[in-house]
Amino acid sequence: MRKIFAIWVALAAMALSGCDPQQWLNSFIPKEQAAIGQRYLEDIRTRNFLPVEQRVDPTYKTPAMRATLEKMASIFPQEKPKSIKVVGSQTVTSPTQKTYNLTYEYEFPHGWTLAHIYFRAKGNDIQIERMDVFPLKASLEQINTFTLANKTPLQYLILALAILFPIFTIGTAIACLFTPIPKRKWLWIVFVLLGFVSITLNWTTGAIGWNLISFTLFGAAYTQQLYGPVTIQIAFPVGAILFWVRRKQWKAHVASGRSDMRSAG
């Protein structure tokens, strides 16, 4: 299973870019703004707080701000980083300004750190809305690698259902295709192929979310953002189950019709 996921992710990256994942991400990163964000984060790491304080949104300028910046600076290891790379980038444009949401992964000789900055730009004016720094036990790529080790029984159950639901759904759709259904067979096939009421599992953390008003094709989905965790979604094959409940009635109806024709003959 681990190899299947690894191959899927690799093929997706190759199909999208023909290059490595970081190179693909780099094509979407606003280079100038990423350099600006990294500069302010470096100011925090080196405890050069004044440039940051001058750019923070006035709403957040409080007597406690310096202490907050000191706390963020203390999270960075007291070493020179081996590498700094952007692992998340989002740009939102409005008629009057642009906002940039950038996340950086710092690699140090003896540790990793994740740093995030959210700022808006209006012309040459920049205002920092939020900054965060978090210690990491390893790189995001390592942390979010798909593995079957050390998972909960509930995670294994959802993974198993994510494998079984598509098999059951597709097999039922094939059976539906060859079953004599009196009316609107194509609607039944569509109904069979959809799963309802979705459960979403973050494979890395084990966090689970519900969506009562949703549908998922084949009853399962697998996604993974670059450097992010594998997300597994399952949705219950209500249509497929109802098909098997109704199938006996339909077959009995057809058999009864044929019997009546023979009797009439």
PDB file of C-alpha atoms in Angstrom:
ATOM      1  CA  MET A   1       0.000   0.000   0.000  1.00  0.00           C
ATOM      2  CA  ARG A   2       2.832   2.382   0.807  1.00  0.00           C
ATOM      3  CA  LYS A   3       4.382   1.725  -2.599  1.00  0.00           C
ATOM      4  CA  ILE A   4       1.048   2.346  -4.325  1.00  0.00           C
ATOM      5  CA  PHE A   5       0.709   5.755  -2.682  1.00  0.00           C
ATOM      6  CA  ALA A   6       4.322   6.649  -3.445  1.00  0.00           C
ATOM      7  CA  ILE A   7       3.899   5.757  -7.106  1.00  0.00           C
ATOM      8  CA  TRP A   8       0.600   7.683  -7.301  1.00  0.00           C
ATOM      9  CA  VAL A   9       2.134  10.827  -5.839  1.00  0.00           C
ATOM     10  CA  ALA A  10       5.213  10.558  -8.047  1.00  0.00           C
ATOM     11  CA  LEU A  11       3.153  10.091 -11.199  1.00  0.00           C
ATOM     12  CA  ALA A  12       0.912  13.016 -10.307  1.00  0.00           C
ATOM     13  CA  ALA A  13       3.932  15.281  -9.831  1.00  0.00           C
ATOM     14  CA  MET A  14       5.508  14.123 -13.081  1.00  0.00           C
ATOM     15  CA  ALA A  15       2.263  14.589 -15.005  1.00  0.00           C
ATOM     16  CA  LEU A  16       1.818  18.097 -13.680  1.00  0.00           C
ATOM     17  CA  SER A  17       5.331  19.361 -14.125  1.00  0.00           C
ATOM     18  CA  GLY A  18       7.792  16.872 -15.467  1.00  0.00           C
ATOM     19  CA  CYS A  19      10.105  17.925 -12.620  1.00  0.00           C
ATOM     20  CA  ASP A  20      10.611  17.519  -8.888  1.00  0.00           C
ATOM     21  CA  PRO A  21       7.869  18.747  -6.481  1.00  0.00           C
ATOM     22  CA  GLN A  22       9.826  21.738  -5.164  1.00  0.00           C
ATOM     23  CA  GLN A  23      10.540  22.956  -8.689  1.00  0.00           C
ATOM     24  CA  TRP A  24       6.838  22.632  -9.506  1.00  0.00           C
ATOM     25  CA  LEU A  25       5.895  24.654  -6.410  1.00  0.00           C
ATOM     26  CA  ASN A  26       8.503  27.300  -7.221  1.00  0.00           C
ATOM     27  CA  SER A  27       6.688  28.113 -10.452  1.00  0.00           C
ATOM     28  CA  PHE A  28       3.712  29.375  -8.378  1.00  0.00           C
ATOM     29  CA  ILE A  29       5.641  31.306  -5.732  1.00  0.00           C
ATOM     30  CA  PRO A  30       5.724  35.122  -6.039  1.00  0.00           C
ATOM     31  CA  LYS A  31       9.514  35.446  -5.853  1.00  0.00           C
ATOM     32  CA  GLU A  32       9.732  39.077  -4.740  1.00  0.00           C
ATOM     33  CA  GLN A  33       7.120  38.695  -2.011  1.00  0.00           C
ATOM     34  CA  ALA A  34       8.623  35.398  -0.852  1.00  0.00           C
ATOM     35  CA  ALA A  35      11.954  37.183  -0.406  1.00  0.00           C
ATOM     36  CA  ILE A  36      10.227  39.953   1.579  1.00  0.00           C
ATOM     37  CA  GLY A  37       8.501  37.448   3.848  1.00  0.00           C
ATOM     38  CA  GLN A  38      11.725  35.527   4.409  1.00  0.00           C
ATOM     39  CA  ARG A  39      13.555  38.758   5.264  1.00  0.00           C
ATOM     40  CA  TYR A  40      11.115  39.582   8.061  1.00  0.00           C
ATOM     41  CA  LEU A  41      11.290  36.035   9.409  1.00  0.00           C
ATOM     42  CA  GLU A  42      15.070  36.296   9.371  1.00  0.00           C
ATOM     43  CA  ASP A  43      14.770  39.536  11.328  1.00  0.00           C
ATOM     44  CA  ILE A  44      12.902  37.586  13.993  1.00  0.00           C
ATOM     45  CA  ARG A  45      15.400  34.704  13.956  1.00  0.00           C
ATOM     46  CA  THR A  46      18.313  37.116  14.412  1.00  0.00           C
ATOM     47  CA  ARG A  47      16.344  39.218  16.936  1.00  0.00           C
ATOM     48  CA  ASN A  48      16.387  42.312  14.744  1.00  0.00           C
ATOM     49  CA  PHE A  49      12.824  43.167  15.792  1.00  0.00           C
ATOM     50  CA  LEU A  50      12.548  46.836  14.804  1.00  0.00           C
ATOM     51  CA  PRO A  51      11.875  46.304  11.039  1.00  0.00           C
ATOM     52  CA  VAL A  52       9.157  43.823  11.924  1.00  0.00           C
ATOM     53  CA  GLU A  53       7.558  46.091  14.528  1.00  0.00           C
ATOM     54  CA  GLN A  54       7.456  48.923  12.014  1.00  0.00           C
ATOM     55  CA  ARG A  55       5.495  46.769   9.551  1.00  0.00           C
ATOM     56  CA  VAL A  56       3.039  45.089  11.914  1.00  0.00           C
ATOM     57  CA  ASP A  57      -0.577  46.157  11.480  1.00  0.00           C
ATOM     58  CA  PRO A  58      -1.248  48.912  14.071  1.00  0.00           C
ATOM     59  CA  THR A  59      -4.166  46.855  15.380  1.00  0.00           C
ATOM     60  CA  TYR A  60      -1.692  44.310  16.776  1.00  0.00           C
ATOM     61  CA  LYS A  61       0.845  46.750  18.209  1.00  0.00           C
ATOM     62  CA  THR A  62       0.562  46.217  21.943  1.00  0.00           C
ATOM     63  CA  PRO A  63       3.002  46.419  24.879  1.00  0.00           C
ATOM     64  CA  ALA A  64       3.268  42.628  24.716  1.00  0.00           C
ATOM     65  CA  MET A  65       4.392  42.526  21.079  1.00  0.00           C
ATOM     66  CA  ARG A  66       8.130  42.548  21.830  1.00  0.00           C
ATOM     67  CA  ALA A  67       7.720  39.644  24.250  1.00  0.00           C
ATOM     68  CA  THR A  68       5.776  37.743  21.551  1.00  0.00           C
ATOM     69  CA  LEU A  69       8.569  38.308  19.025  1.00  0.00           C
ATOM     70  CA  GLU A  70      11.155  37.187  21.582  1.00  0.00           C
ATOM     71  CA  LYS A  71       9.193  33.979  22.141  1.00  0.00           C
ATOM     72  CA  MET A  72       9.067  33.296  18.385  1.00  0.00           C
ATOM     73  CA  ALA A  73      12.793  33.960  18.063  1.00  0.00           C
ATOM     74  CA  SER A  74      13.529  31.484  20.865  1.00  0.00           C
ATOM     75  CA  ILE A  75      11.901  28.677  18.859  1.00  0.00           C
ATOM     76  CA  PHE A  76      14.575  28.933  16.161  1.00  0.00           C
ATOM     77  CA  PRO A  77      17.687  26.862  16.990  1.00  0.00           C
ATOM     78  CA  GLN A  78      20.817  28.880  17.795  1.00  0.00           C
ATOM     79  CA  GLU A  79      22.480  27.749  14.575  1.00  0.00           C
ATOM     80  CA  LYS A  80      22.774  28.968  11.023  1.00  0.00           C
ATOM     81  CA  PRO A  81      20.140  27.284   8.824  1.00  0.00           C
ATOM     82  CA  LYS A  82      21.364  24.778   6.270  1.00  0.00           C
ATOM     83  CA  SER A  83      18.470  25.565   3.968  1.00  0.00           C
ATOM     84  CA  ILE A  84      15.255  27.594   3.779  1.00  0.00           C
ATOM     85  CA  LYS A  85      12.508  26.717   1.332  1.00  0.00           C
ATOM     86  CA  VAL A  86       8.935  27.772   0.703  1.00  0.00           C
ATOM     87  CA  VAL A  87       6.552  24.886   1.376  1.00  0.00           C
ATOM     88  CA  GLY A  88       3.279  26.809   1.134  1.00  0.00           C
ATOM     89  CA  SER A  89       2.165  29.791  -0.915  1.00  0.00           C
ATOM     90  CA  GLN A  90      -1.189  31.501  -1.390  1.00  0.00           C
ATOM     91  CA  THR A  91      -1.897  34.861  -3.018  1.00  0.00           C
ATOM     92  CA  VAL A  92      -5.260  36.632  -2.885  1.00  0.00           C
ATOM     93  CA  THR A  93      -5.841  39.649  -5.107  1.00  0.00           C
ATOM     94  CA  SER A  94      -8.467  42.361  -4.586  1.00  0.00           C
ATOM     95  CA  PRO A  95      -9.008  45.644  -6.472  1.00  0.00           C
ATOM     96  CA  THR A  96      -7.027  47.596  -3.845  1.00  0.00           C
ATOM     97  CA  GLN A  97      -4.407  45.176  -2.477  1.00  0.00           C
ATOM     98  CA  LYS A  98      -2.841  41.730  -2.481  1.00  0.00           C
ATOM     99  CA  THR A  99      -2.381  39.406   0.466  1.00  0.00           C
ATOM    100  CA  TYR A 100       0.369  36.801   0.680  1.00  0.00           C
ATOM    101  CA  ASN A 101       0.263  33.707   2.856  1.00  0.00           C
ATOM    102  CA  LEU A 102       3.718  32.099   2.868  1.00  0.00           C
ATOM    103  CA  THR A 103       5.146  29.176   4.819  1.00  0.00           C
ATOM    104  CA  TYR A 104       8.859  28.349   5.061  1.00  0.00           C
ATOM    105  CA  GLU A 105      10.669  25.248   6.230  1.00  0.00           C
ATOM    106  CA  TYR A 106      14.023  25.865   7.922  1.00  0.00           C
ATOM    107  CA  GLU A 107      16.526  23.024   8.086  1.00  0.00           C
ATOM    108  CA  PHE A 108      19.188  23.364  10.809  1.00  0.00           C
ATOM    109  CA  PRO A 109      22.113  21.050  11.564  1.00  0.00           C
ATOM    110  CA  HIS A 110      20.185  19.572  14.500  1.00  0.00           C
ATOM    111  CA  GLY A 111      16.534  20.361  13.880  1.00  0.00           C
ATOM    112  CA  TRP A 112      13.738  21.751  11.758  1.00  0.00           C
ATOM    113  CA  THR A 113      11.467  24.775  12.105  1.00  0.00           C
ATOM    114  CA  LEU A 114       8.312  25.858  10.307  1.00  0.00           C
ATOM    115  CA  ALA A 115       7.727  29.613   9.957  1.00  0.00           C
ATOM    116  CA  HIS A 116       4.656  31.353   8.569  1.00  0.00           C
ATOM    117  CA  ILE A 117       3.976  34.950   7.587  1.00  0.00           C
ATOM    118  CA  TYR A 118       0.777  36.566   6.349  1.00  0.00           C
ATOM    119  CA  PHE A 119       1.032  40.113   5.017  1.00  0.00           C
ATOM    120  CA  ARG A 120      -0.791  42.455   2.679  1.00  0.00           C
ATOM    121  CA  ALA A 121       0.686  44.805   0.135  1.00  0.00           C
ATOM    122  CA  LYS A 122      -0.812  47.982  -1.247  1.00  0.00           C
ATOM    123  CA  GLY A 123       1.685  49.426  -3.650  1.00  0.00           C
ATOM    124  CA  ASN A 124       4.974  49.624  -1.733  1.00  0.00           C
ATOM    125  CA  ASP A 125       3.202  49.642   1.634  1.00  0.00           C
ATOM    126  CA  ILE A 126       3.414  46.331   3.500  1.00  0.00           C
ATOM    127  CA  GLN A 127       1.540  45.430   6.640  1.00  0.00           C
ATOM    128  CA  ILE A 128       2.189  42.190   8.512  1.00  0.00           C
ATOM    129  CA  GLU A 129      -1.019  40.614   9.763  1.00  0.00           C
ATOM    130  CA  ARG A 130       0.340  37.442  11.328  1.00  0.00           C
ATOM    131  CA  MET A 131       3.548  35.511  11.969  1.00  0.00           C
ATOM    132  CA  ASP A 132       4.000  32.055  13.501  1.00  0.00           C
ATOM    133  CA  VAL A 133       6.981  29.837  14.271  1.00  0.00           C
ATOM    134  CA  PHE A 134       6.728  26.125  15.151  1.00  0.00           C
ATOM    135  CA  PRO A 135       9.376  23.510  15.966  1.00  0.00           C
ATOM    136  CA  LEU A 136       9.325  20.355  13.845  1.00  0.00           C
ATOM    137  CA  LYS A 137      10.593  16.916  14.777  1.00  0.00           C
ATOM    138  CA  ALA A 138      11.561  16.290  11.125  1.00  0.00           C
ATOM    139  CA  SER A 139      10.982  17.734   7.676  1.00  0.00           C
ATOM    140  CA  LEU A 140       7.375  18.002   6.499  1.00  0.00           C
ATOM    141  CA  GLU A 141       8.144  15.511   3.766  1.00  0.00           C
ATOM    142  CA  GLN A 142       9.249  12.961   6.387  1.00  0.00           C
ATOM    143  CA  ILE A 143       6.427  13.761   8.800  1.00  0.00           C
ATOM    144  CA  ASN A 144       3.753  13.341   6.126  1.00  0.00           C
ATOM    145  CA  THR A 145       5.211  10.258   4.456  1.00  0.00           C
ATOM    146  CA  PHE A 146       2.504   7.615   4.110  1.00  0.00           C
ATOM    147  CA  THR A 147       3.158   4.714   6.462  1.00  0.00           C
ATOM    148  CA  LEU A 148       1.067   1.983   8.062  1.00  0.00           C
ATOM    149  CA  ALA A 149       3.091   1.997  11.262  1.00  0.00           C
ATOM    150  CA  ASN A 150       1.767   3.347  14.575  1.00  0.00           C
ATOM    151  CA  LYS A 151      -1.783   4.114  13.430  1.00  0.00           C
ATOM    152  CA  THR A 152      -5.015   3.726  15.373  1.00  0.00           C
ATOM    153  CA  PRO A 153      -7.607   0.994  14.715  1.00  0.00           C
ATOM    154  CA  LEU A 154      -9.977   3.690  13.419  1.00  0.00           C
ATOM    155  CA  GLN A 155      -7.409   4.823  10.848  1.00  0.00           C
ATOM    156  CA  TYR A 156      -6.933   1.238   9.648  1.00  0.00           C
ATOM    157  CA  LEU A 157     -10.721   0.842   9.421  1.00  0.00           C
ATOM    158  CA  ILE A 158     -11.178   3.974   7.322  1.00  0.00           C
ATOM    159  CA  LEU A 159      -8.288   2.937   5.061  1.00  0.00           C
ATOM    160  CA  ALA A 160      -9.863  -0.494   4.569  1.00  0.00           C
ATOM    161  CA  LEU A 161     -13.246   1.052   3.750  1.00  0.00           C
ATOM    162  CA  ALA A 162     -11.532   3.445   1.324  1.00  0.00           C
ATOM    163  CA  ILE A 163     -10.289   0.368  -0.532  1.00  0.00           C
ATOM    164  CA  LEU A 164     -13.486  -1.694  -0.255  1.00  0.00           C
ATOM    165  CA  PHE A 165     -16.046   1.016  -1.085  1.00  0.00           C
ATOM    166  CA  PRO A 166     -14.752   1.672  -4.647  1.00  0.00           C
ATOM    167  CA  ILE A 167     -14.554  -2.083  -5.331  1.00  0.00           C
ATOM    168  CA  PHE A 168     -18.096  -2.588  -4.047  1.00  0.00           C
ATOM    169  CA  THR A 169     -19.387   0.501  -5.899  1.00  0.00           C
ATOM    170  CA  ILE A 170     -17.824  -0.330  -9.269  1.00  0.00           C
ATOM    171  CA  GLY A 171     -18.870  -3.987  -9.012  1.00  0.00           C
ATOM    172  CA  THR A 172     -22.419  -2.908  -8.190  1.00  0.00           C
ATOM    173  CA  ALA A 173     -22.477  -0.460 -11.119  1.00  0.00           C
ATOM    174  CA  ILE A 174     -21.518  -3.314 -13.461  1.00  0.00           C
ATOM    175  CA  ALA A 175     -24.264  -5.503 -11.983  1.00  0.00           C
ATOM    176  CA  CYS A 176     -26.685  -2.599 -12.353  1.00  0.00           C
ATOM    177  CA  LEU A 177     -25.785  -2.290 -16.030  1.00  0.00           C
ATOM    178  CA  PHE A 178     -26.871  -5.873 -16.685  1.00  0.00           C
ATOM    179  CA  THR A 179     -29.896  -5.901 -14.382  1.00  0.00           C
ATOM    180  CA  PRO A 180     -33.351  -5.380 -15.910  1.00  0.00           C
ATOM    181  CA  ILE A 181     -34.562  -2.157 -14.263  1.00  0.00           C
ATOM    182  CA  PRO A 182     -38.017  -1.006 -15.389  1.00  0.00           C
ATOM    183  CA  LYS A 183     -37.304   2.743 -15.487  1.00  0.00           C
ATOM    184  CA  ARG A 184     -34.343   5.129 -15.661  1.00  0.00           C
ATOM    185  CA  LYS A 185     -31.506   2.644 -15.382  1.00  0.00           C
ATOM    186  CA  TRP A 186     -28.946   5.395 -16.048  1.00  0.00           C
ATOM    187  CA  LEU A 187     -30.132   7.271 -12.944  1.00  0.00           C
ATOM    188  CA  TRP A 188     -29.634   4.152 -10.874  1.00  0.00           C
ATOM    189  CA  ILE A 189     -26.106   3.743 -12.229  1.00  0.00           C
ATOM    190  CA  VAL A 190     -25.274   7.341 -11.256  1.00  0.00           C
ATOM    191  CA  PHE A 191     -26.858   6.792  -7.838  1.00  0.00           C
ATOM    192  CA  VAL A 192     -24.817   3.621  -7.334  1.00  0.00           C
ATOM    193  CA  LEU A 193     -21.532   5.332  -8.218  1.00  0.00           C
ATOM    194  CA  LEU A 194     -21.963   8.061  -5.590  1.00  0.00           C
ATOM    195  CA  GLY A 195     -21.248   7.815  -1.885  1.00  0.00           C
ATOM    196  CA  PHE A 196     -23.046  10.055   0.605  1.00  0.00           C
ATOM    197  CA  VAL A 197     -22.157  11.571   4.007  1.00  0.00           C
ATOM    198  CA  SER A 198     -18.378  11.852   3.874  1.00  0.00           C
ATOM    199  CA  ILE A 199     -15.758  11.207   6.545  1.00  0.00           C
ATOM    200  CA  THR A 200     -12.336  12.792   6.003  1.00  0.00           C
ATOM    201  CA  LEU A 201      -9.213  11.470   7.724  1.00  0.00           C
ATOM    202  CA  ASN A 202      -5.860  13.238   8.060  1.00  0.00           C
ATOM    203  CA  TRP A 203      -3.586  10.208   7.874  1.00  0.00           C
ATOM    204  CA  THR A 204      -0.665  11.935   9.622  1.00  0.00           C
ATOM    205  CA  THR A 205      -2.498  13.326  12.642  1.00  0.00           C
ATOM    206  CA  GLY A 206      -5.534  11.036  12.764  1.00  0.00           C
ATOM    207  CA  ALA A 207      -7.891  14.035  12.807  1.00  0.00           C
ATOM    208  CA  ILE A 208     -11.366  13.254  11.451  1.00  0.00           C
ATOM    209  CA  GLY A 209     -14.000  15.528   9.928  1.00  0.00           C
ATOM    210  CA  TRP A 210     -17.607  14.923   8.867  1.00  0.00           C
ATOM    211  CA  ASN A 211     -19.733  16.386   6.098  1.00  0.00           C
ATOM    212  CA  LEU A 212     -23.363  15.285   6.225  1.00  0.00           C
ATOM    213  CA  ILE A 213     -24.299  17.045   2.963  1.00  0.00           C
ATOM    214  CA  SER A 214     -21.830  15.765   0.397  1.00  0.00           C
ATOM    215  CA  PHE A 215     -21.268  13.086  -2.213  1.00  0.00           C
ATOM    216  CA  THR A 216     -18.101  11.370  -3.417  1.00  0.00           C
ATOM    217  CA  LEU A 217     -17.584   9.454  -6.640  1.00  0.00           C
ATOM    218  CA  PHE A 218     -16.910   5.737  -6.041  1.00  0.00           C
ATOM    219  CA  GLY A 219     -17.317   6.299  -2.290  1.00  0.00           C
ATOM    220  CA  ALA A 220     -13.665   7.208  -1.640  1.00  0.00           C
ATOM    221  CA  ALA A 221     -11.016   9.766  -2.490  1.00  0.00           C
ATOM    222  CA  TYR A 222      -7.314  10.177  -1.791  1.00  0.00           C
ATOM    223  CA  THR A 223      -5.532  13.535  -1.878  1.00  0.00           C
ATOM    224  CA  GLN A 224      -2.161  14.920  -0.842  1.00  0.00           C
ATOM    225  CA  GLN A 225      -0.995  18.485  -1.219  1.00  0.00           C
ATOM    226  CA  LEU A 226       2.694  19.123  -1.724  1.00  0.00           C
ATOM    227  CA  TYR A 227       4.474  18.575   1.627  1.00  0.00           C
ATOM    228  CA  GLY A 228       1.051  18.006   3.194  1.00  0.00           C
ATOM    229  CA  PRO A 229      -0.494  14.894   4.746  1.00  0.00           C
ATOM    230  CA  VAL A 230      -2.379  12.211   2.871  1.00  0.00           C
ATOM    231  CA  THR A 231      -6.104  12.825   3.251  1.00  0.00           C
ATOM    232  CA  ILE A 232      -8.472   9.879   2.905  1.00  0.00           C
ATOM    233  CA  GLN A 233     -12.173  10.465   2.353  1.00  0.00           C
ATOM    234  CA  ILE A 234     -14.896   7.861   2.423  1.00  0.00           C
ATOM    235  CA  ALA A 235     -18.609   8.220   1.713  1.00  0.00           C
ATOM    236  CA  PHE A 236     -21.195   5.541   2.321  1.00  0.00           C
ATOM    237  CA  PRO A 237     -22.423   3.678  -0.797  1.00  0.00           C
ATOM    238  CA  VAL A 238     -26.122   4.184  -0.085  1.00  0.00           C
ATOM    239  CA  GLY A 239     -27.113   3.809  -3.732  1.00  0.00           C
ATOM    240  CA  ALA A 240     -25.190   0.551  -4.136  1.00  0.00           C
ATOM    241  CA  ILE A 241     -26.789  -0.931  -1.019  1.00  0.00           C
ATOM    242  CA  LEU A 242     -30.298   0.079  -2.119  1.00  0.00           C
ATOM    243  CA  PHE A 243     -29.641  -1.441  -5.548  1.00  0.00           C
ATOM    244  CA  TRP A 244     -29.013  -4.878  -4.014  1.00  0.00           C
ATOM    245  CA  VAL A 245     -32.139  -4.486  -1.880  1.00  0.00           C
ATOM    246  CA  ARG A 246     -34.249  -3.703  -4.971  1.00  0.00           C
ATOM    247  CA  ARG A 247     -32.546  -6.163  -7.351  1.00  0.00           C
ATOM    248  CA  LYS A 248     -34.494  -9.192  -6.164  1.00  0.00           C
ATOM    249  CA  GLN A 249     -37.762  -7.345  -6.720  1.00  0.00           C
ATOM    250  CA  TRP A 250     -36.789  -6.331 -10.244  1.00  0.00           C
ATOM    251  CA  LYS A 251     -35.677  -9.846 -11.178  1.00  0.00           C
ATOM    252  CA  ALA A 252     -38.817 -11.307  -9.668  1.00  0.00           C
ATOM    253  CA  HIS A 253     -40.915  -8.786 -11.637  1.00  0.00           C
ATOM    254  CA  VAL A 254     -39.208  -9.751 -14.898  1.00  0.00           C
ATOM    255  CA  ALA A 255     -39.552 -13.466 -14.132  1.00  0.00           C
ATOM    256  CA  SER A 256     -43.245 -12.954 -13.348  1.00  0.00           C
ATOM    257  CA  GLY A 257     -43.754 -11.143 -16.639  1.00  0.00           C
ATOM    258  CA  ARG A 258     -42.108 -13.951 -18.585  1.00  0.00           C
ATOM    259  CA  SER A 259     -44.235 -16.528 -16.730  1.00  0.00           C
ATOM    260  CA  ASP A 260     -47.407 -14.630 -17.658  1.00  0.00           C
ATOM    261  CA  MET A 261     -46.347 -14.533 -21.294  1.00  0.00           C
ATOM    262  CA  ARG A 262     -45.750 -18.301 -21.341  1.00  0.00           C
ATOM    263  CA  SER A 263     -49.133 -18.874 -19.719  1.00  0.00           C
ATOM    264  CA  ALA A 264     -50.829 -16.668 -22.284  1.00  0.00           C
ATOM    265  CA  GLY A 265     -49.040 -18.526 -25.045  1.00  0.00           C
TER     266      GLY A 265
END
